[in-house]
Each structure stands twice: as C-alpha cells, then as structure tokens.
PDB file of C-alpha atoms in Angstrom:
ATOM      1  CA  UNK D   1      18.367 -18.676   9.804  1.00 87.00           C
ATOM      2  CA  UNK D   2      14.729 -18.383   9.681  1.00 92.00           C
ATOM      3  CA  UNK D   3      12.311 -20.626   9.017  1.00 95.00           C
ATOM      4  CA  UNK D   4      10.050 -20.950   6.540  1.00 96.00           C
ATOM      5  CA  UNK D   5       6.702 -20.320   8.966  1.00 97.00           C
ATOM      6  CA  UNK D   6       9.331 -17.132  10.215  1.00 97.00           C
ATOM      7  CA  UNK D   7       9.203 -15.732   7.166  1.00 97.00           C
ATOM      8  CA  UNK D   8       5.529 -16.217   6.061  1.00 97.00           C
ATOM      9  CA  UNK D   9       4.426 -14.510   9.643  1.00 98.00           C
ATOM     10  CA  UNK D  10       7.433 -11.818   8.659  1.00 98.00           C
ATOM     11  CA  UNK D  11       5.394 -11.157   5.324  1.00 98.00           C
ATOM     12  CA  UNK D  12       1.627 -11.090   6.401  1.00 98.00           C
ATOM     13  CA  UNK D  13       2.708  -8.793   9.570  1.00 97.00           C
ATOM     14  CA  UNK D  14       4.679  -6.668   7.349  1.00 98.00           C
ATOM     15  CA  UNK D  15       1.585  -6.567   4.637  1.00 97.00           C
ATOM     16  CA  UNK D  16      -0.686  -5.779   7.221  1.00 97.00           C
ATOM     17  CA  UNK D  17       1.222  -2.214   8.171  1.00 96.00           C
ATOM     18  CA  UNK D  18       3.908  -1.655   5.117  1.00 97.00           C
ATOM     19  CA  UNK D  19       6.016   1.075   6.813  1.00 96.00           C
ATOM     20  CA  UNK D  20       9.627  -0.348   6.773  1.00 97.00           C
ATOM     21  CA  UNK D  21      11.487  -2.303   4.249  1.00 98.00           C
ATOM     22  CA  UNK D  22      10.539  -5.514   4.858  1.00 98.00           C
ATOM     23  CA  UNK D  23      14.540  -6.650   3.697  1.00 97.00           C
ATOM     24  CA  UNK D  24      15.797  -4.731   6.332  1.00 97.00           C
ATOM     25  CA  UNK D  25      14.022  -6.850   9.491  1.00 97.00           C
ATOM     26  CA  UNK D  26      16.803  -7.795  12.128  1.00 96.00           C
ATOM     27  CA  UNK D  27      17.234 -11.564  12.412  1.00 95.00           C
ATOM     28  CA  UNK D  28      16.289 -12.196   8.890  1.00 97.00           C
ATOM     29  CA  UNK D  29      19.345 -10.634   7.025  1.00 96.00           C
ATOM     30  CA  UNK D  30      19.364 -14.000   5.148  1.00 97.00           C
ATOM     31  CA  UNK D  31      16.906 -13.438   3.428  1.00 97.00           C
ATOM     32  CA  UNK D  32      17.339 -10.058   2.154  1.00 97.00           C
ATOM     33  CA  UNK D  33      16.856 -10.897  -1.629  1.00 97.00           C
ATOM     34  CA  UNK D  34      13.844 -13.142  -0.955  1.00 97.00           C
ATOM     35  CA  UNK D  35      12.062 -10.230   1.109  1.00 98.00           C
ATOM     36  CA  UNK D  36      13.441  -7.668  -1.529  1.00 98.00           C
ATOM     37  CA  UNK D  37      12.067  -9.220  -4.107  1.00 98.00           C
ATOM     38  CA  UNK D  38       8.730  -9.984  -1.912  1.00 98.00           C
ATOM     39  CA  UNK D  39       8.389  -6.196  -0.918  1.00 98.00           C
ATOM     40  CA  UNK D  40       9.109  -4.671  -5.055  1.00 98.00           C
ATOM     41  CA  UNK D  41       6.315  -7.627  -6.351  1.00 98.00           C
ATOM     42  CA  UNK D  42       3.471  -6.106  -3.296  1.00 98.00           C
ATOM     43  CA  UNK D  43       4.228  -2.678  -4.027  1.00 98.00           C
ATOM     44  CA  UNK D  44       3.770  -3.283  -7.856  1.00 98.00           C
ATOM     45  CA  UNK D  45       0.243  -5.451  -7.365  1.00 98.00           C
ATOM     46  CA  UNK D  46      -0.727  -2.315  -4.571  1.00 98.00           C
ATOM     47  CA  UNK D  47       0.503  -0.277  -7.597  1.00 97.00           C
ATOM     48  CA  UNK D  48      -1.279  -1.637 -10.443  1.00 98.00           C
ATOM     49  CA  UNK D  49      -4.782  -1.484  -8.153  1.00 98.00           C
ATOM     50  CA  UNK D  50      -4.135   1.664  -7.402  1.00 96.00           C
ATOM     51  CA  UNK D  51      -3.781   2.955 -10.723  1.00 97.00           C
ATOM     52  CA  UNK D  52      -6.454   0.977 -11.937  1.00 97.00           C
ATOM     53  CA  UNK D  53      -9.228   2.428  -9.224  1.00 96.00           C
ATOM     54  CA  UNK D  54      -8.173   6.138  -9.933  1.00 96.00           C
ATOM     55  CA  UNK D  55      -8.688   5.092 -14.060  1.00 97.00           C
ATOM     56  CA  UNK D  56     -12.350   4.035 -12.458  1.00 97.00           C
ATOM     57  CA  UNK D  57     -13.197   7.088 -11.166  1.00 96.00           C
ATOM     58  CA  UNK D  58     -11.756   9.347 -14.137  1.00 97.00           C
ATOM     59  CA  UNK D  59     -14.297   7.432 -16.297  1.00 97.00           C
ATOM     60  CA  UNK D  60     -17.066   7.789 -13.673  1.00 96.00           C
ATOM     61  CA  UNK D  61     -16.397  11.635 -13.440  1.00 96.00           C
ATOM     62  CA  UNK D  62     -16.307  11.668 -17.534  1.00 97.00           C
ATOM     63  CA  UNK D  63     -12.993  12.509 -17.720  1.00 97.00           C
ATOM     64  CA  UNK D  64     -11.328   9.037 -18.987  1.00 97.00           C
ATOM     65  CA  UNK D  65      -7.454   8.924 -18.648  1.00 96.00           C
ATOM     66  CA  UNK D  66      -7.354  12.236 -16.243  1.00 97.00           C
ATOM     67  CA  UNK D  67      -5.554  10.200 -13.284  1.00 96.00           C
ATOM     68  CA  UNK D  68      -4.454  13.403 -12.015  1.00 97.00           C
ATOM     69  CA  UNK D  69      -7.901  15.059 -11.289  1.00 97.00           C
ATOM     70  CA  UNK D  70      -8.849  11.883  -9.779  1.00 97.00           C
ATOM     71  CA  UNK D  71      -6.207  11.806  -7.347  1.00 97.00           C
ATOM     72  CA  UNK D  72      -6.848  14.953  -6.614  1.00 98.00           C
ATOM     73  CA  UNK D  73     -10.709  14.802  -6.395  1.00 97.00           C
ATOM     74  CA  UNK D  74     -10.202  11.409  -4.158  1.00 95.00           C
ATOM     75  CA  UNK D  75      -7.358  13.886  -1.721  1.00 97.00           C
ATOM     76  CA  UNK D  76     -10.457  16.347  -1.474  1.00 98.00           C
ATOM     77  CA  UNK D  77     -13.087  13.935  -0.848  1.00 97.00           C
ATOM     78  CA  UNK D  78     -10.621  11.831   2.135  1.00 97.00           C
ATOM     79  CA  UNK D  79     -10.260  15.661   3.746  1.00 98.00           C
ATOM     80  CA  UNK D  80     -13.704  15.890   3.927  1.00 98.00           C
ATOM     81  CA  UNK D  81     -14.440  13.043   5.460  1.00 97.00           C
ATOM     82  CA  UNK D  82     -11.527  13.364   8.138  1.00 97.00           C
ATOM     83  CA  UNK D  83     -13.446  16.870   8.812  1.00 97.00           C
ATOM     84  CA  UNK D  84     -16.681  15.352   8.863  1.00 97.00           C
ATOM     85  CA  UNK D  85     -15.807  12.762  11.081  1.00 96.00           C
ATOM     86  CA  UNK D  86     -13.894  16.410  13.538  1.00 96.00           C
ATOM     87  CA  UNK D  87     -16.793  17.709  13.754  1.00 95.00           C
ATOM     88  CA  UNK D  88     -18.799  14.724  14.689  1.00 95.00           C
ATOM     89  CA  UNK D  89     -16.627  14.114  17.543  1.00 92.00           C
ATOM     90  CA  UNK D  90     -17.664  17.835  18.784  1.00 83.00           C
TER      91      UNK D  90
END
C-alpha cells in the first residue's frame, strides 16, 4: 500500500506530464478509485479553462460563442509559430 506522501508525488508527477491514466500506475492498484476520481476532477478543471479561454478569444475576435473558429484560429496561429520558430533554427 502506498503512502499518503506516495500518492501526492504520484499526482503532481502525473499533473506535470498527463499522458497515462494516472489509475493505472503499477504499485498503486489500491488506489485505483482515489486516482480515478483524481484524474476525471483535473481533466474537468483543465476542461472548464480550456473552454473558458477559447470563449475569450471568440469575444476578442467579435465573434462571441463561435468556440469553433477559435479553436481553429488558435490551431493556425500554434502552426505558425512552430514554423516560425523552423525557420529560425535555419
């Protein structure tokens, strides 16, 4: 059984870089509904921000509500930037 420090280093490590199900970490299979339950309430809160940034930028761009043509105007303006930053290393 983990302890209680185990499990708070588990959750800020697994915060930190999200990209396996935090319930599903070997040695900890005790606490599967605590860290299930732990991973669903993050992803909501990341959720929630998320959503509320892209209803941010609709309104900025004047198009309140249009989360879909901020996502995608946010996708175009990350590629640019990742080709900025290409052609900078050249």
């Amino acid at each position: 059984m983990a302890t209680e420090a185990e499990i708070t280093e588990l959750k800020k490590n697994w915060k930190r870089d999200p990209c396996w199900d935090i319930y599903d970490t070997e040695g900890f299979e005790e606490h599967r509904e605590e860290l299930e339950t732990y991973q669903k309430e993050q992803e909501l809160i990341w959720e929630t921000h998320r959503r509320h940034k892209l209803k941010q930028k609709a309104e900025r761009m004047g198009v309140p509500g249009n989360l879909v043509l901020a996502r995608y105007i946010e996708g175009l303006e990350t590629t640019i930037i990742k080709l900025r930053e290409d052609i900078d290393k050249k």
